[in-house]
PDB file of C-alpha atoms in Angstrom:
ATOM      1  CA  MET Q   1      89.750  99.392 104.255  1.00 70.00           C
ATOM      2  CA  ASN Q   2      92.311  97.250 106.048  1.00 80.00           C
ATOM      3  CA  VAL Q   3      94.632  99.659 107.807  1.00 87.00           C
ATOM      4  CA  ASP Q   4      97.089  96.959 108.765  1.00 90.00           C
ATOM      5  CA  LEU Q   5      98.699  97.292 105.319  1.00 90.00           C
ATOM      6  CA  ILE Q   6      99.833 100.773 106.241  1.00 91.00           C
ATOM      7  CA  PHE Q   7     101.297  99.472 109.481  1.00 93.00           C
ATOM      8  CA  GLN Q   8     103.108  96.700 107.664  1.00 92.00           C
ATOM      9  CA  ILE Q   9     104.774  99.078 105.247  1.00 92.00           C
ATOM     10  CA  ALA Q  10     105.609 101.543 107.981  1.00 92.00           C
ATOM     11  CA  GLY Q  11     107.064  98.672 110.044  1.00 93.00           C
ATOM     12  CA  VAL Q  12     109.252  97.553 107.163  1.00 93.00           C
ATOM     13  CA  GLY Q  13     110.378 101.125 106.608  1.00 92.00           C
ATOM     14  CA  ILE Q  14     111.321 101.681 110.244  1.00 93.00           C
ATOM     15  CA  VAL Q  15     113.134  98.332 110.507  1.00 94.00           C
ATOM     16  CA  VAL Q  16     115.082  99.051 107.324  1.00 94.00           C
ATOM     17  CA  ALA Q  17     115.990 102.491 108.610  1.00 93.00           C
ATOM     18  CA  VAL Q  18     117.259 101.080 111.898  1.00 94.00           C
ATOM     19  CA  ILE Q  19     119.222  98.248 110.292  1.00 94.00           C
ATOM     20  CA  ASN Q  20     120.698 100.761 107.907  1.00 93.00           C
ATOM     21  CA  GLN Q  21     121.937 102.895 110.718  1.00 93.00           C
ATOM     22  CA  LEU Q  22     123.417  99.834 112.457  1.00 94.00           C
ATOM     23  CA  LEU Q  23     125.198  98.587 109.394  1.00 94.00           C
ATOM     24  CA  THR Q  24     126.570 102.014 108.400  1.00 93.00           C
ATOM     25  CA  ARG Q  25     127.848 102.422 111.994  1.00 93.00           C
ATOM     26  CA  ALA Q  26     129.530  99.007 111.761  1.00 93.00           C
ATOM     27  CA  GLY Q  27     131.146 100.104 108.519  1.00 92.00           C
ATOM     28  CA  ARG Q  28     129.397  97.627 106.178  1.00 90.00           C
ATOM     29  CA  ASP Q  29     127.790 100.032 103.710  1.00 90.00           C
ATOM     30  CA  GLU Q  30     127.113  97.488 100.962  1.00 92.00           C
ATOM     31  CA  GLN Q  31     124.994  95.342 103.292  1.00 91.00           C
ATOM     32  CA  ALA Q  32     123.109  98.456 104.283  1.00 92.00           C
ATOM     33  CA  LEU Q  33     122.261  99.156 100.646  1.00 93.00           C
ATOM     34  CA  LEU Q  34     121.255  95.508 100.127  1.00 94.00           C
ATOM     35  CA  ILE Q  35     118.937  95.674 103.159  1.00 92.00           C
ATOM     36  CA  THR Q  36     117.325  98.827 101.812  1.00 93.00           C
ATOM     37  CA  ILE Q  37     116.783  97.250  98.432  1.00 94.00           C
ATOM     38  CA  ALA Q  38     115.336  94.092 100.038  1.00 94.00           C
ATOM     39  CA  GLY Q  39     112.888  96.175 102.115  1.00 93.00           C
ATOM     40  CA  LEU Q  40     111.903  98.112  99.008  1.00 93.00           C
ATOM     41  CA  VAL Q  41     111.141  94.969  97.051  1.00 95.00           C
ATOM     42  CA  ALA Q  42     109.082  93.496  99.882  1.00 92.00           C
ATOM     43  CA  VAL Q  43     107.038  96.673 100.147  1.00 93.00           C
ATOM     44  CA  LEU Q  44     106.608  96.807  96.371  1.00 94.00           C
ATOM     45  CA  PHE Q  45     105.055  93.330  96.409  1.00 93.00           C
ATOM     46  CA  ILE Q  46     102.400  94.447  98.910  1.00 90.00           C
ATOM     47  CA  LEU Q  47     101.883  97.720  97.067  1.00 91.00           C
ATOM     48  CA  THR Q  48     101.434  96.353  93.521  1.00 94.00           C
ATOM     49  CA  GLU Q  49      98.816  93.845  94.721  1.00 92.00           C
ATOM     50  CA  GLN Q  50      96.864  96.613  96.458  1.00 91.00           C
ATOM     51  CA  ILE Q  51      97.129  99.002  93.563  1.00 92.00           C
ATOM     52  CA  GLY Q  52      96.024  96.187  91.235  1.00 93.00           C
ATOM     53  CA  THR Q  53      92.832  95.561  93.180  1.00 91.00           C
ATOM     54  CA  LEU Q  54      92.209  99.273  93.314  1.00 92.00           C
ATOM     55  CA  PHE Q  55      92.489  99.672  89.510  1.00 92.00           C
ATOM     56  CA  GLU Q  56      90.306  96.581  88.998  1.00 93.00           C
ATOM     57  CA  SER Q  57      87.523  97.978  91.177  1.00 91.00           C
ATOM     58  CA  ILE Q  58      87.718 101.455  89.478  1.00 91.00           C
ATOM     59  CA  LYS Q  59      87.610  99.805  86.058  1.00 91.00           C
ATOM     60  CA  ARG Q  60      84.577  97.763  87.119  1.00 91.00           C
ATOM     61  CA  ILE Q  61      82.778 100.734  88.643  1.00 90.00           C
ATOM     62  CA  PHE Q  62      83.427 103.262  85.824  1.00 88.00           C
ATOM     63  CA  ASN Q  63      83.323 100.433  83.202  1.00 85.00           C
ATOM     64  CA  LEU Q  64      86.337 101.894  81.510  1.00 83.00           C
TER      65      LEU Q  64
ATOM     66  CA  MET L   1      79.325 109.593 108.533  1.00 75.00           C
ATOM     67  CA  SER L   2      81.185 106.744 110.249  1.00 81.00           C
ATOM     68  CA  GLU L   3      82.857 105.977 106.908  1.00 86.00           C
ATOM     69  CA  LEU L   4      84.210 109.542 106.822  1.00 90.00           C
ATOM     70  CA  VAL L   5      85.627 109.204 110.326  1.00 92.00           C
ATOM     71  CA  LYS L   6      87.382 105.990 109.336  1.00 91.00           C
ATOM     72  CA  ILE L   7      88.881 107.665 106.266  1.00 92.00           C
ATOM     73  CA  ILE L   8      90.058 110.661 108.262  1.00 94.00           C
ATOM     74  CA  GLY L   9      91.701 108.308 110.816  1.00 92.00           C
ATOM     75  CA  THR L  10      93.395 106.351 108.069  1.00 92.00           C
ATOM     76  CA  GLY L  11      94.654 109.556 106.504  1.00 93.00           C
ATOM     77  CA  PHE L  12      96.109 110.789 109.730  1.00 94.00           C
ATOM     78  CA  ILE L  13      97.772 107.452 110.541  1.00 92.00           C
ATOM     79  CA  GLY L  14      99.282 107.314 107.057  1.00 92.00           C
ATOM     80  CA  GLY L  15     100.448 110.902 107.283  1.00 93.00           C
ATOM     81  CA  MET L  16     102.091 110.494 110.695  1.00 93.00           C
ATOM     82  CA  LEU L  17     103.827 107.218 109.682  1.00 92.00           C
ATOM     83  CA  ALA L  18     105.062 108.774 106.465  1.00 91.00           C
ATOM     84  CA  LEU L  19     106.394 111.708 108.395  1.00 92.00           C
ATOM     85  CA  THR L  20     108.276 109.542 110.860  1.00 90.00           C
ATOM     86  CA  VAL L  21     109.965 107.564 108.086  1.00 90.00           C
ATOM     87  CA  ARG L  22     110.567 110.494 105.735  1.00 90.00           C
ATOM     88  CA  LYS L  23     113.797 111.710 107.287  1.00 88.00           C
ATOM     89  CA  GLN L  24     115.745 108.448 107.180  1.00 86.00           C
ATOM     90  CA  ARG L  25     114.124 106.643 104.262  1.00 87.00           C
ATOM     91  CA  PRO L  26     112.172 109.084 102.001  1.00 90.00           C
ATOM     92  CA  GLU L  27     111.219 106.346  99.514  1.00 90.00           C
ATOM     93  CA  PHE L  28     109.270 104.476 102.224  1.00 92.00           C
ATOM     94  CA  ALA L  29     107.405 107.693 103.028  1.00 92.00           C
ATOM     95  CA  VAL L  30     106.163 107.843  99.450  1.00 92.00           C
ATOM     96  CA  MET L  31     105.206 104.162  99.661  1.00 92.00           C
ATOM     97  CA  ILE L  32     103.121 104.779 102.801  1.00 92.00           C
ATOM     98  CA  ALA L  33     101.467 107.818 101.186  1.00 92.00           C
ATOM     99  CA  LEU L  34     100.683 105.713  98.116  1.00 93.00           C
ATOM    100  CA  ILE L  35      99.158 102.818 100.094  1.00 93.00           C
ATOM    101  CA  THR L  36      97.117 105.234 102.243  1.00 93.00           C
ATOM    102  CA  SER L  37      95.650 107.071  99.299  1.00 93.00           C
ATOM    103  CA  ALA L  38      95.026 103.788  97.492  1.00 92.00           C
ATOM    104  CA  LEU L  39      93.035 102.443 100.496  1.00 92.00           C
ATOM    105  CA  ILE L  40      91.006 105.659 100.866  1.00 92.00           C
ATOM    106  CA  LEU L  41      90.342 105.824  97.122  1.00 90.00           C
ATOM    107  CA  GLY L  42      89.269 102.177  97.079  1.00 89.00           C
ATOM    108  CA  SER L  43      86.725 102.671  99.853  1.00 88.00           C
ATOM    109  CA  VAL L  44      85.353 105.882  98.268  1.00 88.00           C
ATOM    110  CA  ALA L  45      85.115 104.199  94.831  1.00 87.00           C
ATOM    111  CA  GLU L  46      82.617 101.662  96.240  1.00 84.00           C
ATOM    112  CA  SER L  47      80.174 104.448  97.244  1.00 86.00           C
ATOM    113  CA  VAL L  48      80.672 106.222  93.928  1.00 89.00           C
ATOM    114  CA  GLY L  49      79.540 102.988  92.256  1.00 89.00           C
ATOM    115  CA  GLY L  50      76.177 103.237  94.029  1.00 89.00           C
ATOM    116  CA  ILE L  51      75.747 106.849  93.009  1.00 91.00           C
ATOM    117  CA  ILE L  52      76.450 105.966  89.357  1.00 91.00           C
ATOM    118  CA  GLU L  53      73.817 103.219  89.364  1.00 90.00           C
ATOM    119  CA  GLU L  54      71.257 105.621  90.744  1.00 91.00           C
ATOM    120  CA  LEU L  55      72.107 108.301  88.178  1.00 90.00           C
ATOM    121  CA  ARG L  56      71.888 105.746  85.375  1.00 88.00           C
ATOM    122  CA  ARG L  57      68.423 104.700  86.442  1.00 89.00           C
ATOM    123  CA  VAL L  58      67.280 108.346  86.535  1.00 89.00           C
ATOM    124  CA  THR L  59      68.682 109.192  83.103  1.00 88.00           C
ATOM    125  CA  GLU L  60      67.034 106.073  81.581  1.00 87.00           C
ATOM    126  CA  GLU L  61      63.684 107.092  82.994  1.00 88.00           C
ATOM    127  CA  CYS L  62      63.775 110.665  81.701  1.00 86.00           C
ATOM    128  CA  GLY L  63      64.472 109.375  78.196  1.00 80.00           C
ATOM    129  CA  VAL L  64      67.977 110.850  77.735  1.00 77.00           C
ATOM    130  CA  ASP L  65      70.203 108.741  75.398  1.00 79.00           C
ATOM    131  CA  ILE L  66      72.206 106.501  77.750  1.00 82.00           C
ATOM    132  CA  LYS L  67      75.247 106.649  75.441  1.00 83.00           C
ATOM    133  CA  TYR L  68      76.180 110.141  76.570  1.00 85.00           C
ATOM    134  CA  PHE L  69      75.836 109.205  80.213  1.00 87.00           C
ATOM    135  CA  GLU L  70      78.224 106.287  79.764  1.00 89.00           C
ATOM    136  CA  ILE L  71      80.814 108.632  78.237  1.00 91.00           C
ATOM    137  CA  ILE L  72      80.476 111.042  81.157  1.00 90.00           C
ATOM    138  CA  ILE L  73      81.096 108.188  83.614  1.00 91.00           C
ATOM    139  CA  LYS L  74      84.147 107.068  81.661  1.00 92.00           C
ATOM    140  CA  VAL L  75      85.528 110.601  81.643  1.00 94.00           C
ATOM    141  CA  VAL L  76      85.063 110.818  85.404  1.00 91.00           C
ATOM    142  CA  GLY L  77      86.895 107.503  85.844  1.00 92.00           C
ATOM    143  CA  VAL L  78      89.876 108.623  83.718  1.00 93.00           C
ATOM    144  CA  ALA L  79      90.041 111.931  85.603  1.00 93.00           C
ATOM    145  CA  TYR L  80      89.848 110.007  88.911  1.00 90.00           C
ATOM    146  CA  LEU L  81      92.810 107.808  88.041  1.00 91.00           C
ATOM    147  CA  ALA L  82      94.968 110.463  86.369  1.00 94.00           C
ATOM    148  CA  GLN L  83      94.581 112.793  89.353  1.00 94.00           C
ATOM    149  CA  PHE L  84      95.414 109.971  91.786  1.00 92.00           C
ATOM    150  CA  ALA L  85      98.648 109.115  89.940  1.00 93.00           C
ATOM    151  CA  ALA L  86      99.686 112.764  89.330  1.00 95.00           C
ATOM    152  CA  GLU L  87      99.229 113.680  92.968  1.00 94.00           C
ATOM    153  CA  ILE L  88     101.329 110.773  94.160  1.00 92.00           C
ATOM    154  CA  LEU L  89     104.098 111.589  91.718  1.00 94.00           C
ATOM    155  CA  ARG L  90     103.974 115.279  92.699  1.00 94.00           C
ATOM    156  CA  ASP L  91     104.154 114.198  96.337  1.00 90.00           C
ATOM    157  CA  SER L  92     107.337 112.224  95.652  1.00 90.00           C
ATOM    158  CA  GLY L  93     108.873 115.279  93.947  1.00 91.00           C
ATOM    159  CA  GLU L  94     108.495 114.225  90.305  1.00 93.00           C
ATOM    160  CA  ASN L  95     106.661 117.263  89.017  1.00 95.00           C
ATOM    161  CA  ALA L  96     107.701 116.665  85.370  1.00 96.00           C
ATOM    162  CA  VAL L  97     106.375 113.103  85.370  1.00 96.00           C
ATOM    163  CA  ALA L  98     103.190 114.222  87.126  1.00 96.00           C
ATOM    164  CA  SER L  99     102.421 116.784  84.457  1.00 96.00           C
ATOM    165  CA  LYS L 100     103.059 114.190  81.766  1.00 96.00           C
ATOM    166  CA  VAL L 101     100.572 111.812  83.408  1.00 96.00           C
ATOM    167  CA  GLU L 102      98.024 114.578  83.577  1.00 96.00           C
ATOM    168  CA  ALA L 103      98.571 115.393  79.911  1.00 97.00           C
ATOM    169  CA  ALA L 104      98.015 111.731  79.038  1.00 96.00           C
ATOM    170  CA  GLY L 105      94.828 111.766  81.112  1.00 95.00           C
ATOM    171  CA  LYS L 106      93.560 114.838  79.219  1.00 96.00           C
ATOM    172  CA  ILE L 107      94.316 113.147  75.886  1.00 96.00           C
ATOM    173  CA  CYS L 108      92.404 110.029  76.956  1.00 94.00           C
ATOM    174  CA  ILE L 109      89.470 112.183  77.907  1.00 95.00           C
ATOM    175  CA  LEU L 110      89.678 113.963  74.570  1.00 95.00           C
ATOM    176  CA  THR L 111      89.554 110.708  72.658  1.00 94.00           C
ATOM    177  CA  LEU L 112      86.539 109.677  74.717  1.00 92.00           C
ATOM    178  CA  VAL L 113      84.643 112.941  74.092  1.00 93.00           C
ATOM    179  CA  LEU L 114      85.518 113.250  70.356  1.00 94.00           C
ATOM    180  CA  PRO L 115      82.510 111.226  69.016  1.00 90.00           C
ATOM    181  CA  VAL L 116      80.096 113.292  71.047  1.00 90.00           C
ATOM    182  CA  MET L 117      81.604 116.509  69.692  1.00 92.00           C
ATOM    183  CA  THR L 118      81.477 115.334  66.100  1.00 93.00           C
ATOM    184  CA  SER L 119      77.862 114.210  66.393  1.00 90.00           C
ATOM    185  CA  PHE L 120      76.990 117.555  67.943  1.00 91.00           C
ATOM    186  CA  LEU L 121      78.740 119.461  65.148  1.00 94.00           C
ATOM    187  CA  GLU L 122      76.959 117.398  62.504  1.00 94.00           C
ATOM    188  CA  LEU L 123      73.667 118.240  64.204  1.00 93.00           C
ATOM    189  CA  CYS L 124      74.469 121.960  64.133  1.00 95.00           C
ATOM    190  CA  ILE L 125      75.418 121.801  60.458  1.00 95.00           C
ATOM    191  CA  LYS L 126      72.149 119.986  59.642  1.00 95.00           C
ATOM    192  CA  VAL L 127      70.130 122.608  61.516  1.00 94.00           C
ATOM    193  CA  VAL L 128      71.921 125.514  59.786  1.00 94.00           C
ATOM    194  CA  ASN L 129      71.475 123.893  56.354  1.00 93.00           C
ATOM    195  CA  SER L 130      67.765 123.161  56.932  1.00 90.00           C
ATOM    196  CA  VAL L 131      66.984 126.841  57.693  1.00 79.00           C
TER     197      VAL L 131
END
């Protein structure tokens, strides 16, 4: 039940949103898109590991 | 009771953070919702494990065939997972995909329950023939 994962993902989301705004204001839209994709990939790494452990524990408990 | 308070706190935190990020970056809001529900489901699954062990001990004592109990537990697990995935997909706006996932879950449950049904039908046929 480690809540800091939620804060990590929220932090990445907020940072990406802010950088996106900055880059679009500065006129560099492609970099903004790249930053968004990079943030998404980072979050997906955290997420897939957590979802994997969840599915393993459910498979163990319900012996599916 | 303290476990419940922790879960409620986590849910609120996740909800608020998802709300703050939803306007600028909606995909991160779905990610936060997914990680929050995964954490809550993970912690609840541990306590469900204890309940299942207790139920298994009771069914063994009162002589019921343990095979049927195992199937019930598997069906609950499949329903647990299918509902988890379908809700997250519906939350992110993918209603079509959510209903497909639910349909797949139902089909998995059907394949699990089929042997029980067939054995029950054979029993009925035997009873009717023996009359």
